[in-house]
Every structure is written in structure tokens, then in C-alpha cells.
Coordinates of C-alpha atoms in Angstrom, one line a residue:
X109 CA 54.1 64.7 23.1
X110 CA 57.4 65.7 24.7
X111 CA 56.2 69.3 25.1
X112 CA 52.9 68.0 26.5
X113 CA 54.8 65.9 29.1
X114 CA 57.2 68.8 29.9
X115 CA 54.4 71.2 30.6
X116 CA 52.6 68.8 32.9
X117 CA 55.8 68.0 34.8
X118 CA 56.6 71.7 35.2
X119 CA 53.1 72.3 36.8
X120 CA 52.6 69.2 38.9
X121 CA 56.2 68.3 39.9
X122 CA 58.1 71.5 39.8
X123 CA 55.2 73.6 41.1
X124 CA 55.4 76.3 38.5
X125 CA 52.4 78.4 37.7
X126 CA 50.5 78.1 34.4
X127 CA 51.5 81.6 33.3
X128 CA 55.2 80.9 34.1
X129 CA 55.1 77.6 32.1
X130 CA 53.4 79.4 29.3
X131 CA 56.2 82.0 29.2
X132 CA 59.0 79.3 29.4
X133 CA 57.6 77.2 26.6
X134 CA 56.1 79.9 24.4
X135 CA 52.6 78.5 24.6
X136 CA 49.3 80.2 25.2
X137 CA 48.2 79.9 28.8
X138 CA 44.9 78.4 27.7
X139 CA 46.8 75.6 26.0
X140 CA 48.9 74.9 29.1
X141 CA 45.7 74.8 31.1
X142 CA 44.2 72.1 28.8
X143 CA 47.4 70.1 29.1
X144 CA 46.9 70.0 32.9
X145 CA 43.4 68.5 32.4
X146 CA 44.3 65.4 30.3
X147 CA 47.4 63.1 30.7
X148 CA 47.5 62.6 26.9
X149 CA 46.3 64.8 24.1
X150 CA 42.5 64.2 23.8
X151 CA 42.4 64.8 20.1
X152 CA 39.7 66.7 18.2
X153 CA 36.3 66.8 19.8
X154 CA 33.2 67.7 17.8
X155 CA 30.8 69.6 20.0
X156 CA 27.8 69.4 17.6
X157 CA 27.1 66.8 14.8
X158 CA 28.4 67.7 11.5
X159 CA 25.8 69.1 9.1
X160 CA 24.6 66.9 6.3
X161 CA 23.3 69.3 3.8
X162 CA 22.5 66.7 1.1
X163 CA 21.5 63.6 3.2
X164 CA 19.8 65.5 6.0
X165 CA 16.5 66.2 4.2
X166 CA 16.2 62.6 3.2
X167 CA 17.0 60.9 6.6
X168 CA 13.4 60.6 7.6
X169 CA 12.5 59.0 4.3
X170 CA 15.4 56.5 4.7
X171 CA 14.1 55.6 8.2
X172 CA 10.7 54.8 6.7
X173 CA 12.3 52.5 4.1
X174 CA 14.4 50.7 6.6
X175 CA 11.6 50.4 9.2
X176 CA 8.3 50.3 7.3
X177 CA 4.9 50.1 9.0
X178 CA 4.3 46.6 7.6
X179 CA 7.4 44.3 7.7
X180 CA 8.9 43.2 4.5
X181 CA 8.8 39.5 3.5
X182 CA 12.0 37.8 4.8
X183 CA 13.6 37.5 1.3
X184 CA 12.4 40.8 -0.1
X185 CA 14.1 43.3 2.3
X186 CA 15.6 46.2 0.2
X187 CA 19.3 46.5 0.3
X188 CA 21.1 49.8 1.1
X189 CA 21.9 50.2 -2.6
X190 CA 18.3 49.7 -3.5
X191 CA 17.2 52.3 -1.0
X192 CA 19.7 54.7 -2.6
X193 CA 18.2 54.0 -6.0
X194 CA 14.7 54.7 -4.6
X195 CA 15.8 58.0 -3.2
X196 CA 17.2 59.0 -6.5
X197 CA 14.3 57.8 -8.6
X198 CA 11.4 58.9 -6.4
X199 CA 12.7 61.8 -4.3
X200 CA 15.4 63.5 -6.3
X201 CA 18.3 62.7 -4.0
X202 CA 21.5 64.2 -5.5
X203 CA 24.1 63.0 -3.0
X204 CA 26.4 60.0 -3.2
X205 CA 25.5 56.4 -2.4
X206 CA 28.2 55.9 0.3
X207 CA 26.4 58.3 2.7
X208 CA 23.1 56.4 2.2
X209 CA 24.8 53.0 2.8
X210 CA 26.5 54.3 5.9
X211 CA 23.3 55.7 7.4
X212 CA 21.4 52.5 6.5
X213 CA 24.1 50.4 8.2
X214 CA 23.9 52.6 11.3
X215 CA 20.2 52.1 11.5
X216 CA 20.3 48.4 11.1
X217 CA 23.3 47.8 13.3
X218 CA 22.5 46.2 16.7
X219 CA 24.6 44.8 19.5
X220 CA 25.6 41.2 18.8
X221 CA 24.2 38.6 21.3
X222 CA 26.7 37.4 23.9
X223 CA 26.9 33.8 25.1
X224 CA 28.2 32.2 28.3
X225 CA 30.9 29.6 27.8
X226 CA 29.6 26.2 28.8
X227 CA 31.1 22.8 29.6
X228 CA 29.6 19.3 29.1
X229 CA 28.8 17.2 32.1
X230 CA 29.3 13.4 32.0
X231 CA 26.2 11.3 31.8
X232 CA 24.0 13.8 30.0
X233 CA 22.7 13.6 26.4
X234 CA 21.0 15.5 23.6
X235 CA 18.6 14.0 21.1
X236 CA 17.1 15.1 17.7
X237 CA 16.0 13.8 14.3
X238 CA 17.6 14.6 11.0
X239 CA 16.4 13.8 7.5
X240 CA 18.5 12.1 4.8
X241 CA 17.8 10.3 1.5
X242 CA 18.7 6.5 1.5
X243 CA 18.1 3.7 -1.0
X244 CA 16.2 0.7 0.5
X245 CA 15.8 -2.4 -1.7
X246 CA 16.4 -0.2 -4.8
X247 CA 13.9 2.4 -3.8
X248 CA 14.8 6.0 -2.8
X249 CA 13.4 6.7 0.6
X250 CA 13.4 9.7 3.0
X251 CA 15.0 8.4 6.2
X252 CA 14.3 10.1 9.5
X253 CA 17.5 9.5 11.6
X254 CA 17.2 9.5 15.4
X255 CA 20.5 10.8 16.8
X256 CA 21.5 10.8 20.5
X257 CA 24.8 12.3 21.5
X258 CA 26.8 12.3 24.8
X259 CA 28.4 15.7 24.6
X260 CA 31.1 15.0 27.2
X261 CA 32.7 12.2 25.2
X262 CA 31.2 13.0 21.8
X263 CA 30.0 9.4 21.5
X264 CA 26.8 9.1 19.4
X265 CA 24.2 6.6 18.2
X266 CA 22.0 6.9 15.1
X267 CA 19.1 4.8 13.8
X268 CA 16.9 5.5 10.7
X269 CA 13.2 5.1 10.4
X270 CA 10.6 5.5 7.6
X271 CA 8.7 8.0 9.7
X272 CA 9.3 10.4 12.6
X273 CA 6.7 9.6 15.2
X274 CA 6.3 8.5 18.8
X275 CA 7.2 4.9 18.0
X276 CA 10.4 5.7 16.3
X277 CA 11.3 8.2 19.0
X278 CA 10.9 5.6 21.8
X279 CA 12.6 2.9 19.8
X280 CA 15.5 5.2 19.1
X281 CA 15.9 5.7 22.9
X282 CA 15.8 2.0 23.6
X283 CA 18.5 1.2 21.0
X284 CA 20.7 4.2 22.0
X285 CA 20.6 3.3 25.8
X286 CA 21.4 -0.3 25.0
X287 CA 24.3 0.8 22.8
X288 CA 25.6 3.1 25.5
X289 CA 25.1 0.5 28.2
X290 CA 23.1 2.9 30.4
X291 CA 20.5 5.6 30.5
X292 CA 21.6 9.3 30.5
X293 CA 20.6 11.1 33.6
X294 CA 19.5 14.3 31.8
X295 CA 18.6 14.7 28.1
X296 CA 17.8 17.8 26.1
X297 CA 15.0 17.8 23.4
X298 CA 13.3 20.1 21.0
X299 CA 9.5 20.6 21.2
X300 CA 8.2 17.9 18.9
X301 CA 4.5 17.2 18.9
X302 CA 5.0 13.5 19.9
X303 CA 6.7 14.8 23.1
X304 CA 5.0 18.1 23.9
X305 CA 1.3 18.6 23.7
X306 CA 0.2 21.5 21.5
X307 CA -2.0 24.1 23.2
X308 CA -3.9 27.1 22.1
X309 CA -0.8 29.4 21.7
X310 CA 3.0 29.4 21.2
X311 CA 5.3 27.6 23.7
X312 CA 6.7 30.0 26.2
X313 CA 8.9 29.6 29.3
X314 CA 10.2 26.3 30.6
X315 CA 6.9 24.6 31.5
X316 CA 5.7 21.8 29.1
X317 CA 2.6 19.7 28.9
X318 CA 3.9 16.3 27.9
X319 CA 2.2 13.6 25.9
X320 CA 1.3 10.3 27.5
X321 CA 3.8 8.4 25.4
X322 CA 6.7 10.6 26.4
X323 CA 5.7 10.4 30.1
X324 CA 5.7 6.6 29.8
X325 CA 9.1 6.7 28.2
X326 CA 10.4 9.0 31.0
X327 CA 8.9 6.8 33.7
X328 CA 10.5 3.7 32.2
X329 CA 14.0 5.1 32.0
X330 CA 13.8 7.7 34.8
X331 CA 15.9 10.4 33.0
X332 CA 15.3 14.1 33.5
X333 CA 13.9 15.7 30.3
X334 CA 14.8 19.3 29.4
X335 CA 13.2 21.1 26.5
X336 CA 15.0 23.9 24.6
X337 CA 13.3 27.2 23.8
X338 CA 11.7 27.5 20.4
X339 CA 14.1 28.5 17.6
X340 CA 17.0 28.0 20.0
X341 CA 19.1 25.3 18.5
X342 CA 22.1 26.6 20.4
X343 CA 20.7 25.1 23.6
X344 CA 21.4 21.6 22.2
X345 CA 24.3 22.5 19.9
X346 CA 26.1 19.2 20.2
X347 CA 23.4 17.2 18.6
X348 CA 22.6 19.9 16.0
X349 CA 26.2 19.9 14.9
X350 CA 26.4 16.1 15.0
X351 CA 23.4 15.8 12.7
X352 CA 25.2 17.8 10.0
X353 CA 28.4 15.8 10.5
X354 CA 26.7 12.4 10.4
X355 CA 24.7 13.4 7.3
X356 CA 27.9 14.6 5.5
X357 CA 30.0 11.6 6.4
X358 CA 27.6 8.6 6.4
X359 CA 24.9 9.7 4.0
X360 CA 27.0 11.1 1.2
X361 CA 26.8 9.5 -1.3
X362 CA 23.3 8.0 -0.7
X363 CA 23.8 4.8 1.2
X364 CA 22.2 1.6 -0.2
X365 CA 20.8 -1.4 1.8
X366 CA 18.4 -4.2 1.3
X367 CA 16.4 -3.3 4.4
X368 CA 16.1 -0.8 7.2
X369 CA 17.7 -3.2 9.6
X370 CA 20.7 -3.6 7.3
X371 CA 21.0 0.2 7.1
X372 CA 20.8 0.5 10.9
X373 CA 23.4 -2.2 11.3
X374 CA 25.8 -0.2 9.1
X375 CA 25.2 2.9 11.3
X376 CA 25.7 0.8 14.4
X377 CA 29.1 -0.4 13.3
X378 CA 30.3 3.1 12.6
X379 CA 29.0 4.4 15.9
X380 CA 30.7 1.4 17.7
X381 CA 34.1 2.3 16.2
X382 CA 33.7 5.9 17.6
X383 CA 32.7 4.6 21.0
X384 CA 35.6 2.2 21.2
X385 CA 38.1 4.9 20.2
X386 CA 36.7 7.5 22.7
X387 CA 39.0 8.2 25.7
X388 CA 36.3 9.9 27.7
X389 CA 33.5 7.5 27.3
X390 CA 34.4 5.7 30.5
X391 CA 33.6 8.8 32.5
X392 CA 30.2 9.1 30.7
X393 CA 29.5 5.4 31.3
X394 CA 30.2 5.7 35.0
X395 CA 27.4 8.2 35.3
X396 CA 24.7 6.4 33.4
X397 CA 21.7 4.7 34.9
X398 CA 20.9 1.0 34.5
X399 CA 18.9 0.1 31.4
X400 CA 15.5 -1.6 32.1
X401 CA 14.3 -4.5 29.9
X402 CA 11.5 -2.9 27.9
X403 CA 10.3 -3.0 24.3
X404 CA 8.7 0.3 23.3
X405 CA 5.4 0.1 21.5
X406 CA 2.2 2.0 21.0
X407 CA -1.0 0.2 22.0
X408 CA -4.4 0.9 20.4
X409 CA -7.8 -0.8 20.2
X410 CA -9.4 -1.6 16.8
X411 CA -12.5 -3.3 15.6
X412 CA -12.3 -5.9 12.8
X413 CA -14.5 -5.0 9.9
X414 CA -16.4 -7.4 7.6
X415 CA -13.4 -7.8 5.4
X416 CA -11.4 -9.2 8.3
X417 CA -9.3 -6.0 8.4
X418 CA -8.3 -3.7 11.3
X419 CA -7.5 0.0 10.6
X420 CA -4.5 1.7 12.2
X421 CA -3.4 5.2 11.0
X422 CA -5.4 5.0 7.8
X423 CA -3.9 1.6 6.8
X424 CA -5.5 -1.8 7.0
X425 CA -4.1 -5.1 8.3
X426 CA -5.7 -8.5 8.0
X427 CA -6.5 -11.0 10.8
X428 CA -8.1 -14.5 10.7
X429 CA -11.7 -14.3 9.6
X430 CA -13.1 -15.8 12.8
X431 CA -12.4 -12.4 14.5
X432 CA -14.7 -10.4 12.3
X433 CA -16.7 -7.9 14.5
X434 CA -14.5 -8.2 17.5
X435 CA -12.3 -5.6 19.2
X436 CA -8.6 -6.4 19.1
X437 CA -5.4 -4.9 20.5
X438 CA -2.9 -3.4 18.1
X439 CA 0.7 -3.0 19.1
X440 CA 2.6 -0.7 16.8
X441 CA 6.4 -0.6 16.5
X442 CA 8.5 1.4 14.0
X443 CA 8.7 -1.5 11.5
X444 CA 5.9 -3.9 12.4
X445 CA 2.3 -4.2 13.6
X446 CA 1.2 -7.0 15.9
X447 CA -2.5 -7.7 16.6
X448 CA -3.6 -9.6 19.8
X449 CA -6.8 -11.2 21.0
X450 CA -6.5 -11.1 24.8
X451 CA -2.8 -12.2 25.2
X452 CA -2.6 -14.3 22.0
X453 CA -0.9 -12.8 19.0
X454 CA -3.1 -13.6 16.0
X455 CA -1.4 -11.5 13.3
X456 CA 1.9 -9.8 12.5
X457 CA 2.5 -7.5 9.5
X458 CA 5.2 -5.2 8.1
X459 CA 4.1 -1.7 8.9
X460 CA 2.9 0.6 6.1
X461 CA 3.4 4.3 6.2
X462 CA 1.6 5.3 3.0
X463 CA -2.1 6.3 3.4
X464 CA -4.9 3.9 2.6
X465 CA -2.7 0.8 2.1
X466 CA -3.5 -2.8 2.8
X467 CA -1.3 -5.5 4.3
X468 CA -2.9 -9.0 4.1
X469 CA -1.9 -12.6 4.8
X470 CA -3.5 -15.2 2.6
X471 CA -3.5 -17.8 5.5
X472 CA -6.0 -15.6 7.4
X473 CA -8.6 -16.2 4.6
X474 CA -8.1 -19.9 3.8
X475 CA -11.1 -21.0 5.9
X476 CA -13.3 -18.5 4.2
X477 CA -12.0 -19.4 0.7
X478 CA -12.8 -23.0 1.3
X479 CA -16.4 -21.9 1.8
X480 CA -16.3 -19.3 -1.0
X481 CA -13.8 -20.8 -3.5
X482 CA -15.0 -18.7 -6.4
X483 CA -13.4 -15.6 -4.9
X484 CA -9.9 -17.1 -5.0
X485 CA -9.1 -15.8 -8.5
X486 CA -9.4 -12.1 -7.5
X487 CA -8.8 -12.4 -3.8
X488 CA -6.5 -9.5 -2.6
X489 CA -4.7 -11.7 0.0
X490 CA -3.8 -14.2 -2.7
X491 CA -2.6 -11.6 -5.1
X492 CA -0.6 -9.8 -2.5
X493 CA 1.1 -13.0 -1.4
X494 CA 3.1 -12.9 -4.7
X495 CA 3.0 -16.6 -5.4
X496 CA 5.3 -17.9 -8.2
X497 CA 3.9 -18.2 -11.7
X498 CA 3.6 -22.0 -11.4
X499 CA 0.7 -21.5 -8.9
X500 CA -1.3 -19.5 -11.5
X501 CA -0.4 -22.1 -14.1
X502 CA -1.8 -24.9 -11.9
X503 CA -5.0 -22.8 -11.2
X504 CA -5.6 -22.4 -14.9
X505 CA -5.0 -26.2 -15.4
X506 CA -7.6 -27.2 -12.8
X507 CA -10.1 -24.4 -13.6
X508 CA -13.2 -26.0 -15.1
X509 CA -15.7 -23.1 -14.7
X510 CA -17.0 -24.8 -11.6
X511 CA -16.4 -24.5 -7.9
X512 CA -14.5 -27.8 -7.9
X513 CA -11.6 -26.3 -9.8
X514 CA -11.4 -23.4 -7.4
X515 CA -11.5 -25.7 -4.4
X516 CA -8.5 -27.6 -5.8
X517 CA -6.5 -24.4 -6.0
X518 CA -7.6 -23.4 -2.5
X519 CA -6.4 -26.8 -1.3
X520 CA -3.0 -26.1 -2.9
X521 CA -2.8 -22.8 -1.0
X522 CA -3.5 -24.7 2.1
X523 CA -0.5 -27.0 1.3
X524 CA 1.6 -23.8 0.8
X525 CA 0.7 -22.7 4.3
X526 CA 1.5 -26.2 5.7
X527 CA 4.7 -27.1 3.9
X528 CA 6.0 -23.7 2.6
X529 CA 5.8 -22.0 -0.8
X530 CA 9.1 -23.3 -2.0
X531 CA 8.3 -27.0 -1.5
X532 CA 4.9 -26.7 -3.0
X533 CA 6.3 -24.8 -5.9
X534 CA 8.7 -27.7 -6.7
X535 CA 5.9 -30.2 -6.4
X536 CA 3.7 -28.2 -8.8
X537 CA 6.3 -28.3 -11.5
X538 CA 6.2 -32.1 -11.4
X539 CA 2.4 -32.1 -11.1
X540 CA 2.0 -30.0 -14.3
X541 CA 4.4 -32.2 -16.2
X542 CA 2.6 -35.4 -15.2
X543 CA -0.9 -34.0 -15.5
X544 CA -1.7 -34.2 -11.8
X545 CA -4.8 -32.3 -10.8
X546 CA -5.8 -33.4 -7.4
X547 CA -4.4 -31.6 -4.3
X548 CA -3.9 -34.9 -2.4
X549 CA -1.6 -36.1 -5.2
X550 CA 0.3 -32.8 -4.9
X551 CA 0.7 -33.5 -1.2
X552 CA 2.2 -36.9 -2.0
X553 CA 4.7 -35.3 -4.3
X554 CA 5.7 -32.8 -1.6
X555 CA 6.1 -35.6 0.9
X556 CA 8.1 -37.8 -1.5
X557 CA 10.5 -35.1 -2.4
X558 CA 11.2 -33.4 1.0
X559 CA 10.2 -35.8 3.8
X560 CA 13.2 -38.0 4.6
X561 CA 12.9 -41.2 6.7
X562 CA 15.0 -40.7 9.9
X563 CA 18.0 -42.9 10.1
X564 CA 19.1 -42.2 13.6
X565 CA 16.3 -44.0 15.5
X566 CA 17.6 -45.3 18.8
X567 CA 15.9 -48.4 20.2
X568 CA 16.2 -49.6 23.8
X569 CA 14.9 -52.9 25.1
X570 CA 12.7 -53.0 28.2
X571 CA 14.4 -53.5 31.5
X572 CA 15.7 -57.0 31.9
X573 CA 14.8 -58.1 28.4
X574 CA 17.4 -59.5 26.0
X575 CA 18.1 -57.6 22.8
X576 CA 16.7 -59.2 19.7
X577 CA 19.1 -60.8 17.3
X578 CA 18.7 -61.2 13.5
X579 CA 20.5 -64.1 11.8
X580 CA 21.5 -63.4 8.2
X581 CA 20.9 -66.3 5.9
X582 CA 23.4 -67.2 3.2
X583 CA 22.7 -66.6 -0.5
X584 CA 23.0 -70.3 -1.2
X585 CA 19.8 -71.0 0.7
X586 CA 18.1 -68.3 -1.5
X587 CA 19.3 -70.3 -4.5
X588 CA 17.9 -73.5 -3.2
X589 CA 14.5 -71.8 -2.8
X590 CA 14.6 -70.8 -6.5
X591 CA 15.3 -74.4 -7.5
X592 CA 12.4 -75.7 -5.5
X593 CA 10.1 -73.1 -7.1
X594 CA 11.3 -74.2 -10.5

């Protein structure tokens, strides 16, 4: 390098000719001329590719194996080592495996995708669902957790549902906005079917055809909805990462709760601790929109069949029998179903998500059972009610193979709807012990046990009237009465 620098200095600084420098340094004049063209030695330069006498004849075959006419299944793409083995077995390749692996790597290599560094803006959110296993009332369930994240402060909210649908999606928004104390101005979503209508082809570009339920949700809360490109989870990376974090921290091991509401309360308390500890949440909260007073629900019309049932999403729910044949309004929420006639609520049931299931209320069928008492023994509403064993014992006691015995049991069911199952249960134990068979006698037992006479009655005399006084007689006068009677 010293000779290289000396030669260049002699030519460019001292003004010597190439032949003079060649003579002074004992170098060929061609070498000195090359030194004047580059500031540092350029190194060896290969003018033509090196020949590959062993690999060359097989390069075309390797390219066919790497890029076949029909793509390989995703998990059955041959490795470079396997391609080498195929060349040896099928084509007589006699070279080494390193050359084959290097050529396959060169064919498969492609420039890595570059990304622009982004920052989070206060008042914006990202939403998604994640699945986890939970144990509800001793039963293993697949929970669909709705998660909303404010990326700027990293504050999150999570609520679990038995099913991922439009109702749970809207209810998750309502709970999250109430938790944050405001509505995010802009939220990023994926392309779920309950938000984006499915057309005839794949989703392309930024335009989306939204479902009616999502447009109502957006109109209620007035946030700007942005949908990520398909298979582009990086466009909502905060919530994608938070789904994995929440699953690993809050759902491992499998959480146990007596109900879905208890599970959601546990998640709420964990999220509340994160929100209270966040130093940047105040900046997020300052940018949020006010939360409207709205209860999300899906509304549908249903006709009552002859069994006094309405069908909603393949499941059946009972209503009072006087509504048979009428059209009613069904309001569906994530965990319950309400049925209305005009503006009057006539039935409320726990929602069922399994197909072809029935939810009945025995009180809806009492009027009908009084007219058709023989059906009470096998009536689905009575069996689903899960009455204590003492009810069945009383039914067997009054059963006399006539409608009279069935009517007595229906009358006891009427008492259960009037006073409550627990009070009637206690009265039936006494009735069975005393041999009581009549429902009116059972009613008296209920009243005697649980109806207390009020002791705090306040009496006021009419205006201007003197209060009555009661004079207590002495016991001696009572003794005199006894002597007279004797």
C-alpha cells in the first residue's frame, strides 16, 4: 500500500511521468498506469464467470426442481439436500453437495421486505379476537376474547364470549369504550365477515362494503374504521402482539370461573391495574370522543310455532302460550335473548350457541298445562326447570291415574312460580310428612312458614280526633271472674 501511495503521489503531486515513476520504483509502466486509475488496490476482478464443469450440466435440472411447473404443497417443498440426493439418484451427479446447496440458496434468495418506522398517535385503537381455553362452571369452553388496545399508551381491554359474532363484537366495543372513558377516533380491524360483506372475489385495495351491523356501530360511536390488508397482521401489530401476551399471562394455566361474567370481571380487574399504572394514558384519554348511552343488540323477527317456541339461529326459545302464531321481536345479546311483543318484554332466556337446542320456561306453559294436565309428566319445560326431587315425590304421591292428580301437581307448579321454588320445596317436605295432598293446603304451609305479620305498622288518628287509650285490667279482676264462673 505504501508503494501504491508513493506512485500516485509521484504522478499527481510531483508531476512525474508514468515511465519515470516506473523506472524509479522498478515497476512495469502498465502497473503504474493502473495505480493512477484507482485510489486503492481494486483487488482481483473476474472478467468471466468461473466454469463449473461438474455442476454446470445439472443447473437447468436444479432450476426445474426449485421452480416446478406446479407449486409444491406448503409443507412438502424439497430441501437443498434432498435436491442433491435427487440429482445423484436420478441424474448421476458426481459433484459435492455444497455446490448444489449454494446454487439452490442463490435461486431461492430474494431481497427482504423493508418497513417504514411508525409511531402511535394518541386516541387511536386496534381491535381483534383471540381464542383461548377456559373453564366455566367446571366445563372446558373455547373462549373468544375481544381485545382492544390503545397503542400509544399500551392500555388494553379484554372480554371473553362463547362465540365470535356481530353481537360479541359490538358488546366488546361498548365495554371497551366504557372502560377507557371515551371512544377512539380511529380504529384498525381485520376483515371479519361480521364487519365486511363477502363479495364474489378476494378483498383488494382499501375499499370495503360494510355490513349493516358494523355501520350501525360506527354511526353510534362515530369512530373512523380502517381495515388492514388481507394477510397483513403487521398493519395492526400492537393488538396482534397483545393477543399473544394476554393469552400467555392471563390464560396460562387455564382460568376457572363460575360464569362468563365472573371471568370477564377477572380480566377487567387486570386491565384496570394496567390502566392505572400507565403514565401515557392521560394523553390518550384527552383525545377520546364521548361515549353514548347505547346497549348493542341484534334485532330480528320470529314467528311463534305451535309449541310456543321461536327459532333464532337454529335454537328454540319459549314464550307464553297465548302468543302462538304471532310475530315477535327477538333482541339478541352475547349472553341472553329477549323477546318482545310490541314494546313489552314477554320472555328472557340465557342464549344457547349449540345447534338445535331448546331453552324453555315452565311458567310460560302453566295456563296450557292447567287445560292439558296429563302432559305434565313428560313436559319439556317442567323437566328443564330442574325442580328438586321433592317435587317429583309429591307428583308420585298425588298421581292416581286420573287428571285430578296431574292437576294437583300443576297447581303446585303454579305455587312455585308465585312464591319461589325454595319456599314451596320446604312446604312440600312438610306436606309429604303429614300426608297433605291438596295444593291449597300446601299454600297454607308456605304462608305459615314464610309470611310474617308486620310489626312496624304506624297508625295515625284523623285530624282533630283524640288518640284511643286502652286501660289494662288487673289480674285480680280476672280471678274474680273465675270465682263467679265456679
